Each structure stands twice: as C-alpha cells, then as structure tokens.
PDB file of C-alpha atoms in Angstrom:
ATOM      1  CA  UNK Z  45     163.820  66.661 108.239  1.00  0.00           C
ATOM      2  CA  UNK Z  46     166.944  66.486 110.867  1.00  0.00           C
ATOM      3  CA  UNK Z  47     169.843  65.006 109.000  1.00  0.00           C
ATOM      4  CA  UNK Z  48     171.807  62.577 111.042  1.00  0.00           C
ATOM      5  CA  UNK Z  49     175.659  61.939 112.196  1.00  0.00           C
ATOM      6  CA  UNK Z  50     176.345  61.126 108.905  1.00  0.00           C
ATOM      7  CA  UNK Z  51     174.414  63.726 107.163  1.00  0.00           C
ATOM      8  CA  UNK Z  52     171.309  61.930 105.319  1.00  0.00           C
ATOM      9  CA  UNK Z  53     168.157  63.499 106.300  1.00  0.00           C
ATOM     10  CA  UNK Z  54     165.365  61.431 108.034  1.00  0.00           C
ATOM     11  CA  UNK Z  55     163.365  61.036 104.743  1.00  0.00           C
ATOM     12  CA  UNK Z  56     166.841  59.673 102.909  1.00  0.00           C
ATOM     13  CA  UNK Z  57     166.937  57.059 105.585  1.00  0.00           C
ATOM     14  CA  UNK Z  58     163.206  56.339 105.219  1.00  0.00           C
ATOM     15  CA  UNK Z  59     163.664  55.531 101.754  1.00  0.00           C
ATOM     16  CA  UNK Z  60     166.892  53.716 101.922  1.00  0.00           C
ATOM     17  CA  UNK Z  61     164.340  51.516 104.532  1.00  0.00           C
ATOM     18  CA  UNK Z  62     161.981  51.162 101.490  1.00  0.00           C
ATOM     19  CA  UNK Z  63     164.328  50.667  99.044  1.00  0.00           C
ATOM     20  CA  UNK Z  64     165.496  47.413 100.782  1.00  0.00           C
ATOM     21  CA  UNK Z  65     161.742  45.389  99.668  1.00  0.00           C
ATOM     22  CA  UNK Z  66     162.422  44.620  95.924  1.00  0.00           C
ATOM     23  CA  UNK Z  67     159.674  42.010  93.994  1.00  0.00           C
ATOM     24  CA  UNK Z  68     162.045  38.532  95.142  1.00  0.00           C
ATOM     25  CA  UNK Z  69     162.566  39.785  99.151  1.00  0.00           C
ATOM     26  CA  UNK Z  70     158.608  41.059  99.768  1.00  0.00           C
ATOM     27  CA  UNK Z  71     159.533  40.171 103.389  1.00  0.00           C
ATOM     28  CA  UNK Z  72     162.125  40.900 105.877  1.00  0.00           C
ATOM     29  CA  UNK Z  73     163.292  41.403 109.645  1.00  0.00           C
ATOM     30  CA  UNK Z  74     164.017  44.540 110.691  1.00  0.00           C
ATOM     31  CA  UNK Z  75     167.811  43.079 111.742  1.00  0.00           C
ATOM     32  CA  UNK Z  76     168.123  42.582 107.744  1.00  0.00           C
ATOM     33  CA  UNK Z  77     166.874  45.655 107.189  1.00  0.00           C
ATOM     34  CA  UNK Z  78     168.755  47.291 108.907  1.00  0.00           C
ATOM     35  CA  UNK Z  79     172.127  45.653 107.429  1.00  0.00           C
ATOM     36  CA  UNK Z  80     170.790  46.205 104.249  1.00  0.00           C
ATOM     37  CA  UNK Z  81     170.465  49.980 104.764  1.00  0.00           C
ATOM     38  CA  UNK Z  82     173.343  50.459 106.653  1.00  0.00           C
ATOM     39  CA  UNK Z  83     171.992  51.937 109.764  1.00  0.00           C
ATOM     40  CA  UNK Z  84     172.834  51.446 113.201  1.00  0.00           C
ATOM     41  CA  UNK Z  85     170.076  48.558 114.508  1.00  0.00           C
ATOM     42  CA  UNK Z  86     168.093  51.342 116.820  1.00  0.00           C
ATOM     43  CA  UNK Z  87     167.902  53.698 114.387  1.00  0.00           C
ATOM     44  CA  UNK Z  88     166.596  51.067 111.792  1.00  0.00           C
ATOM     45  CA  UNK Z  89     163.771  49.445 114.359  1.00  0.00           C
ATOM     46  CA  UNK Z  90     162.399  53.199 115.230  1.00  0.00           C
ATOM     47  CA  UNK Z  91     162.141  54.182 111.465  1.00  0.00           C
ATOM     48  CA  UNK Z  92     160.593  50.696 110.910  1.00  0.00           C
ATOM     49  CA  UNK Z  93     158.569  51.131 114.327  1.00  0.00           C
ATOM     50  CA  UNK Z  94     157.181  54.452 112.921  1.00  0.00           C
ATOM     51  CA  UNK Z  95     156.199  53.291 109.693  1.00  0.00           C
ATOM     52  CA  UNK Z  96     154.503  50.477 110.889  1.00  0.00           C
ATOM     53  CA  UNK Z  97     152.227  52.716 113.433  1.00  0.00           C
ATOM     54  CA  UNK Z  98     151.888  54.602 109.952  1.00  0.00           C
ATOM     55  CA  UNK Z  99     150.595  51.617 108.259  1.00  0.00           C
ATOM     56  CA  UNK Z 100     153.267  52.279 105.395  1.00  0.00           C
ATOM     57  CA  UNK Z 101     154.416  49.015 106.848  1.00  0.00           C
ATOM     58  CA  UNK Z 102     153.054  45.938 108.160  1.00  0.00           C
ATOM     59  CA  UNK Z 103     154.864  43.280 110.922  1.00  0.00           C
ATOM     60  CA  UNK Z 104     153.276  39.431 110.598  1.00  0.00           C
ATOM     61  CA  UNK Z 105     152.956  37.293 113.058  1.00  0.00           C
ATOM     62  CA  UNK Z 106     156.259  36.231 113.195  1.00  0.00           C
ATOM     63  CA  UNK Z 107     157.214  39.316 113.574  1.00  0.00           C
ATOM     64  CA  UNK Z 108     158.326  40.220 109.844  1.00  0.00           C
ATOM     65  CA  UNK Z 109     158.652  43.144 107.768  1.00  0.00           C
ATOM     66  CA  UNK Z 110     156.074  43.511 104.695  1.00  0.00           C
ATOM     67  CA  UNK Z 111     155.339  46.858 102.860  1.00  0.00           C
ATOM     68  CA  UNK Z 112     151.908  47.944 103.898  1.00  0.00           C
ATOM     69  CA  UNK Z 113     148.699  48.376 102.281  1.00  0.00           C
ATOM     70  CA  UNK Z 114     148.765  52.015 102.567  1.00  0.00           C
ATOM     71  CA  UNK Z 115     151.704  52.717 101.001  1.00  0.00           C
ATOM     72  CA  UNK Z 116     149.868  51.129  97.954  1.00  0.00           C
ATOM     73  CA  UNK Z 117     146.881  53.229  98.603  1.00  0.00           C
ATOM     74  CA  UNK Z 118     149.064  56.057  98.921  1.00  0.00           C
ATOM     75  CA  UNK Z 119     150.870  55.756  95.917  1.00  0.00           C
ATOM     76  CA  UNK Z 120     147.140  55.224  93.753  1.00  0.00           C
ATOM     77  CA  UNK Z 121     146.270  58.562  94.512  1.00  0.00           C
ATOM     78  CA  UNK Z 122     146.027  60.647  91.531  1.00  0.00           C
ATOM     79  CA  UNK Z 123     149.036  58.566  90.338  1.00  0.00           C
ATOM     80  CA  UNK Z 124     149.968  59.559  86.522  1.00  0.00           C
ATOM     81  CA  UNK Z 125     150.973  55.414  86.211  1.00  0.00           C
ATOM     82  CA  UNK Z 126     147.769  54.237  87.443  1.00  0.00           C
ATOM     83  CA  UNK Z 127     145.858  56.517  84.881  1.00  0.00           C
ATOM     84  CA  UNK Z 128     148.119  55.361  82.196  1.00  0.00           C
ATOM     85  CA  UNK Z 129     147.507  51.384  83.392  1.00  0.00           C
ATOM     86  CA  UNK Z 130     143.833  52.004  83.164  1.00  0.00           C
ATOM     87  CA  UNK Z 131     144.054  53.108  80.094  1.00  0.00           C
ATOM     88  CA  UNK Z 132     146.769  50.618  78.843  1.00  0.00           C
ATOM     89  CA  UNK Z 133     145.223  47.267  80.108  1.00  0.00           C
ATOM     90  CA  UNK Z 134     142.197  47.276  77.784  1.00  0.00           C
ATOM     91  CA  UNK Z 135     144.510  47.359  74.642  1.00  0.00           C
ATOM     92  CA  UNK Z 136     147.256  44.913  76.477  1.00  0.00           C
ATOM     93  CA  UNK Z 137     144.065  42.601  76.479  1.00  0.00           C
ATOM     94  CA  UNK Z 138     143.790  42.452  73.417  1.00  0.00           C
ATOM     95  CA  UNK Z 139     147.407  41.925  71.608  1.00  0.00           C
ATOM     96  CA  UNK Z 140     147.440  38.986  74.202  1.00  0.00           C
ATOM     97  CA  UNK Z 141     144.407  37.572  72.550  1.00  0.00           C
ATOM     98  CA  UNK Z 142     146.466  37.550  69.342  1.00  0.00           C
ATOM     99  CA  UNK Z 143     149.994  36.997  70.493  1.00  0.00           C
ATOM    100  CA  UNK Z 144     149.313  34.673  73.855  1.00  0.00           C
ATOM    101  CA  UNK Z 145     152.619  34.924  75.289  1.00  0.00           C
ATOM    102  CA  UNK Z 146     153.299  38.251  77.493  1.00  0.00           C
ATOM    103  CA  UNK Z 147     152.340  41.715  77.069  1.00  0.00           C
ATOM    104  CA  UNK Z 148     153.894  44.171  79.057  1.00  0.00           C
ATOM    105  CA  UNK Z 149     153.932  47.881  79.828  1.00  0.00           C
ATOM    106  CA  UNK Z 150     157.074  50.191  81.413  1.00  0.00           C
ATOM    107  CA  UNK Z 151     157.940  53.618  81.996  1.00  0.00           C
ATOM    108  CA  UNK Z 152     161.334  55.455  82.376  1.00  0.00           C
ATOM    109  CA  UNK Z 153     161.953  56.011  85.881  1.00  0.00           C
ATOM    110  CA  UNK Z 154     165.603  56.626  87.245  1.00  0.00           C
ATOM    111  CA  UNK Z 155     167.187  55.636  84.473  1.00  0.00           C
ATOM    112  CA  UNK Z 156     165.720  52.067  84.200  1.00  0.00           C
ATOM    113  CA  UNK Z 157     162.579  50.518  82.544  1.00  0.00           C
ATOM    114  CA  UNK Z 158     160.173  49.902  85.867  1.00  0.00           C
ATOM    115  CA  UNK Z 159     157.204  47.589  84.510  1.00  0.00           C
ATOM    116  CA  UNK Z 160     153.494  48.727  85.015  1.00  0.00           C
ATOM    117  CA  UNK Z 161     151.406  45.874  84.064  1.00  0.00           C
ATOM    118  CA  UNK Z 162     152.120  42.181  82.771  1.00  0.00           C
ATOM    119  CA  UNK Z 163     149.515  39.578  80.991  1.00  0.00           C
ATOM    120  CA  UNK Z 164     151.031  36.283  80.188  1.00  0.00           C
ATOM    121  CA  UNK Z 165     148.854  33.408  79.234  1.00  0.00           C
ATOM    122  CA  UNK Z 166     149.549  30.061  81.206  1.00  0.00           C
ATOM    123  CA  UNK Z 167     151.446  28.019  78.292  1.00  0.00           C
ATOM    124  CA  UNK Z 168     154.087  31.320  77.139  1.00  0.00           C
ATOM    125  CA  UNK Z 169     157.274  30.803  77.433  1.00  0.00           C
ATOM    126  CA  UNK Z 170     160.478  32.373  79.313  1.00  0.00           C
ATOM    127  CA  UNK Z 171     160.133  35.869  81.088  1.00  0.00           C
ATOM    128  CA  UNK Z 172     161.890  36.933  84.158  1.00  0.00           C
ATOM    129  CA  UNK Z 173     160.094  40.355  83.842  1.00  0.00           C
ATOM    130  CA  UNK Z 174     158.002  41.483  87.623  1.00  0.00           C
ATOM    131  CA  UNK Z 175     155.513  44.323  88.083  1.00  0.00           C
ATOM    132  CA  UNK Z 176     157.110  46.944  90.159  1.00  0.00           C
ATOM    133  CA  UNK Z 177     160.442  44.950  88.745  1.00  0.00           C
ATOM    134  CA  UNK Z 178     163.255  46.982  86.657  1.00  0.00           C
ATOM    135  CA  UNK Z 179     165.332  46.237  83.765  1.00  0.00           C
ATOM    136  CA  UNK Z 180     168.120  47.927  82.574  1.00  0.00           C
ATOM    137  CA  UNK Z 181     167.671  50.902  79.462  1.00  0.00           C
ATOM    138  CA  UNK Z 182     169.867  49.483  77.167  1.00  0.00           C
ATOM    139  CA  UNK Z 183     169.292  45.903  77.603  1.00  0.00           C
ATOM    140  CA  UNK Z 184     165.272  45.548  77.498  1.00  0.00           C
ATOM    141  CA  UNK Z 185     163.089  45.928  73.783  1.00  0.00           C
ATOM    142  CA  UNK Z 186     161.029  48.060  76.327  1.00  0.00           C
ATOM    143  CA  UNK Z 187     164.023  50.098  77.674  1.00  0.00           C
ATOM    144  CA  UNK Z 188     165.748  50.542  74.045  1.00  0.00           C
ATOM    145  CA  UNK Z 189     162.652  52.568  73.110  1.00  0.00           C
ATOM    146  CA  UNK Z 190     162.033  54.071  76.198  1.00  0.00           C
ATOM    147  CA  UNK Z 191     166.511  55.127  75.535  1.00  0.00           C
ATOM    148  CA  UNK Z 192     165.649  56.150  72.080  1.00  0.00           C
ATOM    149  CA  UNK Z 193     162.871  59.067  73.224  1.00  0.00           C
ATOM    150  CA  UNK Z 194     164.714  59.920  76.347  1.00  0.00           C
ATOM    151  CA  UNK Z 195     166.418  63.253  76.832  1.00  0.00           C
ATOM    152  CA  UNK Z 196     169.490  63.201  74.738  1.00  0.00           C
ATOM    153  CA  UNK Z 197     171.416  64.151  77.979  1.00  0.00           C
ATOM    154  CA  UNK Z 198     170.072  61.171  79.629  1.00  0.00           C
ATOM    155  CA  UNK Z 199     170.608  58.977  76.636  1.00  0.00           C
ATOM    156  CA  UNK Z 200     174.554  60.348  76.695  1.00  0.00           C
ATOM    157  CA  UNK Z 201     174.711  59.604  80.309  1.00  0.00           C
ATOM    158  CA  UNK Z 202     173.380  56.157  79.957  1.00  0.00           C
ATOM    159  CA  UNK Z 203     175.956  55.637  76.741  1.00  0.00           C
ATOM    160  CA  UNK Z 204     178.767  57.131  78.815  1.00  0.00           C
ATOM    161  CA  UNK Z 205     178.384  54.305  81.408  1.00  0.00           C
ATOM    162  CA  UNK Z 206     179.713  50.289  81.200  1.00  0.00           C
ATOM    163  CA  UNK Z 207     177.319  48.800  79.470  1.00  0.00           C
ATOM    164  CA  UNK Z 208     176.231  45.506  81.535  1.00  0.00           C
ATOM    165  CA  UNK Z 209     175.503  42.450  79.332  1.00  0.00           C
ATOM    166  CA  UNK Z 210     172.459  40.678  81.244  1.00  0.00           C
ATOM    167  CA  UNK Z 211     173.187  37.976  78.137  1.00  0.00           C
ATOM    168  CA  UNK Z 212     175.640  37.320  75.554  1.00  0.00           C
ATOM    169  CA  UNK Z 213     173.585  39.288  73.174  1.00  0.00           C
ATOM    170  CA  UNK Z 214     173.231  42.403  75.370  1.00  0.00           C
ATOM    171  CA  UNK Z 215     173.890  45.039  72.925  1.00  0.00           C
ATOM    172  CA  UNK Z 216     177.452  46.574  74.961  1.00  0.00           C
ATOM    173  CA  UNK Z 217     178.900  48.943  72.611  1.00  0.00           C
ATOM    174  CA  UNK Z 218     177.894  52.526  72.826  1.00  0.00           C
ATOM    175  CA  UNK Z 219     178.990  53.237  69.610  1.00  0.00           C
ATOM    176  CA  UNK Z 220     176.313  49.958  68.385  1.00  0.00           C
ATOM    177  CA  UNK Z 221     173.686  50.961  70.746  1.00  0.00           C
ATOM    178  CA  UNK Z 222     173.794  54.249  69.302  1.00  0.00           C
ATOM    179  CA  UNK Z 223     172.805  53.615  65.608  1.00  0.00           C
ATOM    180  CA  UNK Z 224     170.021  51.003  67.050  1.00  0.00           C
ATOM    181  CA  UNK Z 225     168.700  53.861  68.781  1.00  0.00           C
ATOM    182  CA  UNK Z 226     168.436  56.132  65.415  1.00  0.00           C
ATOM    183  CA  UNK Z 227     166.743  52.743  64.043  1.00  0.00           C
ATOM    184  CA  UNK Z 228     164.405  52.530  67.246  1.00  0.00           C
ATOM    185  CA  UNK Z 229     163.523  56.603  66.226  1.00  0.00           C
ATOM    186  CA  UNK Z 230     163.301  56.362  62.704  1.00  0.00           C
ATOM    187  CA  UNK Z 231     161.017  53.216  62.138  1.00  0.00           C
ATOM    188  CA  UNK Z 232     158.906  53.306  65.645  1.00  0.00           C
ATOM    189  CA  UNK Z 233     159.661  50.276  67.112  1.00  0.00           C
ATOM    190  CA  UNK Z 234     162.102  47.445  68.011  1.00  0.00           C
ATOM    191  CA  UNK Z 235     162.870  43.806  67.555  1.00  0.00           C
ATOM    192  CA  UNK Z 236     165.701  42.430  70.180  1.00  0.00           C
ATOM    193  CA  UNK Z 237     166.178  38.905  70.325  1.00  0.00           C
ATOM    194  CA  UNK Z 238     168.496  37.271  73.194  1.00  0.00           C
ATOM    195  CA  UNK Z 239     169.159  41.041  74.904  1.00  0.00           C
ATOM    196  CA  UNK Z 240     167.904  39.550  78.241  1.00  0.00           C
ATOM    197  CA  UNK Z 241     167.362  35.987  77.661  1.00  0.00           C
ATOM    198  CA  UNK Z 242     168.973  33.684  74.588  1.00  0.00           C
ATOM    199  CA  UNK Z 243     165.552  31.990  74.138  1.00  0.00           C
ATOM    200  CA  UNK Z 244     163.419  35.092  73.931  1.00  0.00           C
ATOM    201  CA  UNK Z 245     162.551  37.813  71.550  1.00  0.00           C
ATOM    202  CA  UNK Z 246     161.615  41.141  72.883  1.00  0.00           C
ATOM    203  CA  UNK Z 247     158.735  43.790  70.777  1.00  0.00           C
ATOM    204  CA  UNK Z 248     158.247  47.403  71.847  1.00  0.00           C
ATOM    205  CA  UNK Z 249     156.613  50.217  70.296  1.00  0.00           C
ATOM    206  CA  UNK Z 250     156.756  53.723  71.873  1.00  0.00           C
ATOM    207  CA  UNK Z 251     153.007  54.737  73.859  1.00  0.00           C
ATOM    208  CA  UNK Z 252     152.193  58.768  73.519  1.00  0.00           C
ATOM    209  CA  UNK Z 253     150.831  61.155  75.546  1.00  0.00           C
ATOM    210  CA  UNK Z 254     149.669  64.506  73.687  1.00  0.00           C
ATOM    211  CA  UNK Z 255     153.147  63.510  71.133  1.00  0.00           C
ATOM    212  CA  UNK Z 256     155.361  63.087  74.542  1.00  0.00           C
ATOM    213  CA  UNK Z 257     156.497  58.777  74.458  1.00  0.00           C
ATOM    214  CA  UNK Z 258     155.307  58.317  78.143  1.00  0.00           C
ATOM    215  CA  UNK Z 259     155.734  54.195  78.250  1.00  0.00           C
ATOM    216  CA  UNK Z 260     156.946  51.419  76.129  1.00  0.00           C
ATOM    217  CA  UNK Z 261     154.360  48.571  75.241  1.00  0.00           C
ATOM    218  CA  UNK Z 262     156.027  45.313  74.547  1.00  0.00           C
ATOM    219  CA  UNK Z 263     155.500  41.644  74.084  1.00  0.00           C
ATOM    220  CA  UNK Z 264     158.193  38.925  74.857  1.00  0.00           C
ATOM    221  CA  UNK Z 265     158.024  35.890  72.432  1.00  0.00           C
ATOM    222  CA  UNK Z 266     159.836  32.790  72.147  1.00  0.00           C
ATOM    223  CA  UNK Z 267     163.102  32.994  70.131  1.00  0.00           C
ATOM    224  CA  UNK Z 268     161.695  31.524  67.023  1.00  0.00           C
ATOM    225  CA  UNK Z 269     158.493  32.968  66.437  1.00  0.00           C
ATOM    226  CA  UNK Z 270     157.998  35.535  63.840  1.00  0.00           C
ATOM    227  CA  UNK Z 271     158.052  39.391  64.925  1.00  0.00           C
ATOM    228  CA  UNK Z 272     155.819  40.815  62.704  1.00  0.00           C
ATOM    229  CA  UNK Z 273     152.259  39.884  63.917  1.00  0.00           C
ATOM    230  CA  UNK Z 274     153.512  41.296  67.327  1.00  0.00           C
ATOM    231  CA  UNK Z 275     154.310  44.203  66.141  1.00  0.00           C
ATOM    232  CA  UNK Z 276     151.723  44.952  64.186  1.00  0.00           C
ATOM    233  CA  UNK Z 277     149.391  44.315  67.337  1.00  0.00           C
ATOM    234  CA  UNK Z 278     151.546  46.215  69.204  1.00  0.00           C
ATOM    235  CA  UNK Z 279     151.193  49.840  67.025  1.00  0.00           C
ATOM    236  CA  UNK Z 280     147.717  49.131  66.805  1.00  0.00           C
ATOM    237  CA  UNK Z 281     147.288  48.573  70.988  1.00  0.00           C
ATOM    238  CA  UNK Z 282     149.396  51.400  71.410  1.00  0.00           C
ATOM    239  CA  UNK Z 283     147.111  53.659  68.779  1.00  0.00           C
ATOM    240  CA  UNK Z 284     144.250  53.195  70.635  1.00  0.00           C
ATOM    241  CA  UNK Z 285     145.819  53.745  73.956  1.00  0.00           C
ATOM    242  CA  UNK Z 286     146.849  57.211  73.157  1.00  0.00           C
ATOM    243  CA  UNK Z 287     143.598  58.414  71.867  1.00  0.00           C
ATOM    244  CA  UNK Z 288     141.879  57.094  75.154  1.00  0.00           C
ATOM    245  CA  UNK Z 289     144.959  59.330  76.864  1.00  0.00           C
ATOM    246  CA  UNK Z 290     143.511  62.382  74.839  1.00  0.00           C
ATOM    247  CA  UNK Z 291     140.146  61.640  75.314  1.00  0.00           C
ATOM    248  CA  UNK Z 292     140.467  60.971  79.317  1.00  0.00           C
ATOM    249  CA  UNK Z 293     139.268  57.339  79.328  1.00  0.00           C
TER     250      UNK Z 293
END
C-alpha cells in the first residue's frame, strides 16, 4: 500500500478510519471522522467513499457513517472467536439460569479484555460491559485472568505501565497486582469486587483450548451476593466448553 506525506500506509489510515466507530459512537459524519483520525478532510471522504462502494461501510439517509454489514460478514469467516462463541454460548446459558445476573465471555486482544458474548437477565444489576467493548487487563475479573495466563513478557509490560484506577478499588500497585496474579494461577479463578464498579463483584475462571487459556468466562454480581455459587457454575460452564473445543462442537 502507498504510504502517504506523513508516512502511514493506506491500510494504517483505513484502520485509523475504523478505529474511530467504538460500541457508544455506532454512527458518524465523515467531517468527524475525519477529525477523529487526523486526516486531511479529502483524504478522509475518499477512504470513507471507497469503503462504502466496498460495503465495509454504510451512509444513511442523512448521510451518516455506520460500519457495514460486510465487514461483519467478513470478519465471521472462519473467525477463531466465532467458533469459540458457538461453543461458549450453550454453557453461558446455563450459569445464567443459575446465577441470573450477567455472564460474559472475553479474549486477550491488544493488551485489553475485548468481550465476545454477554447474557444478562432483565432484573441484574450494574454492568457497563458492551460486546465488541474493552476493558482494561488489570482492572476487569475477566482481564486479571486473562493477565495471569498471558505471556510473562506481556504481563511485565502491562505491570511496567501506570496502572489506571477505573474505581477506587482498581487494584494500582504492580507490586499488589502481582501476587493476585500468582493467586489467579494457583487456585484457577478470581473474585474482584469494586475493580470497575463499587457496587459490583466480578467472577472469572480461565476457558482452555487443547491446555492453551484462550478466553476468560465471567459473571458480574451485585456487591453483596455470595461468590461461591458463581464460581462453581463458572468451572463447571467452562469444563464443558473446552471438551466441546476438543471435540469440534
């Protein structure tokens, strides 16, 4: 791909284009796109004028910006998350039969927790958790154990970083977040209340692939219920999803 003046390639600038949707701004001009990105405004309405002959985006009536339905499509194809989804969602069924609050399933992708799949029943309580939405490694129950069975180098570089506290109970300290980590490892899985919000409780348990943690299954509960039937459900759930993984469910 031709890079440009200042030296990002055409596909660099296509992403920074994508990059710009996130799951609370599904819609935009192509003006705020291209502020967002940076680019000059013609170079921002050809890009978006080429991906929206390409159907990887789609212009409504009014003439704004949405991602387009085969970008979805494209990104189905032989996708290793949609095969782990399928074989998640069963099992995510039923821990929200017993738990009936939300169930939720991430992977590690650029150093962040990006969630899969969510079930919440109607009456649960606080979550500000998206599909296709990110939390931070160190702050979610699903990120912690997604941390703990990371690459060591990636679990140093996350460490070596500022912490952000997305509460006041946001574990900050490396040197804390460390040892909780050895925990995470040692007794397969975690219980964080308040590390994202004060009212909450966040369950995870590590999902396997063939031995290789490939996603974090957790459960957020309100701050005073008891742990321990989610977590049971939760090893059991995430059991069953890695023998359908073996078996090729």
């Amino acid at each position: 791909m031709a890079n440009s003046r200042s030296g990002d390639s055409m596909t660099e600038r296509i992403v920074r284009v994508l990059d710009t949707f996130t799951t609370e701004r599904t819609m935009q001009t192509t003006t705020e796109i291209a502020e967002r990105t940076g680019l000059p405004s013609s170079t921002a309405h050809r890009i978006v004028g080429d991906l929206v002959a390409a159907g990887l985006l789609e212009r409504d009536e009014e003439m704004r910006i949405r991602l387009g339905m085969r970008l979805w499509e494209l990104a189905l194809r032989g996708s290793s998350a949609l095969r782990l989804r399928q074989a998640a969602l069963p099992h995510m069924e039923q821990v929200q039969t017993v738990i009936r609050e939300h169930t939720q399933l991430a992977v590690l992708e650029h150093e962040e927790a990006l969630f899969l799949e969510r079930l919440s029943h109607p009456d649960a309580g606080a979550n500000i958790t998206r599909i296709a939405g990110r939390l931070p490694l160190h702050a979610s129950s699903s990120g912690l154990v997604l941390l703990a069975h990371a690459d060591p180098a990636l679990r140093e570089r996350v460490m070596s970083l500022p912490l952000r506290a997305v509460s006041p109970e946001t574990v900050t300290d490396a040197g804390v977040l460390r040892r909780l980590l050895t925990t995470i490892r040692r007794q397969g899985f975690v219980v964080a209340p308040g590390s994202i919000e004060q009212v909450s409780t966040g369950v995870a348990v590590p999902v396997r692939d063939r031995g290789e943690v490939v996603a974090a299954l957790s459960v957020v509960l309100p701050r005073e219920s008891a742990p321990a039937p989610a977590v049971d459900a939760l090893l059991a759930a995430a059991r069953a999803i890695e023998q359908d993984l073996r078996s090729g469910r």
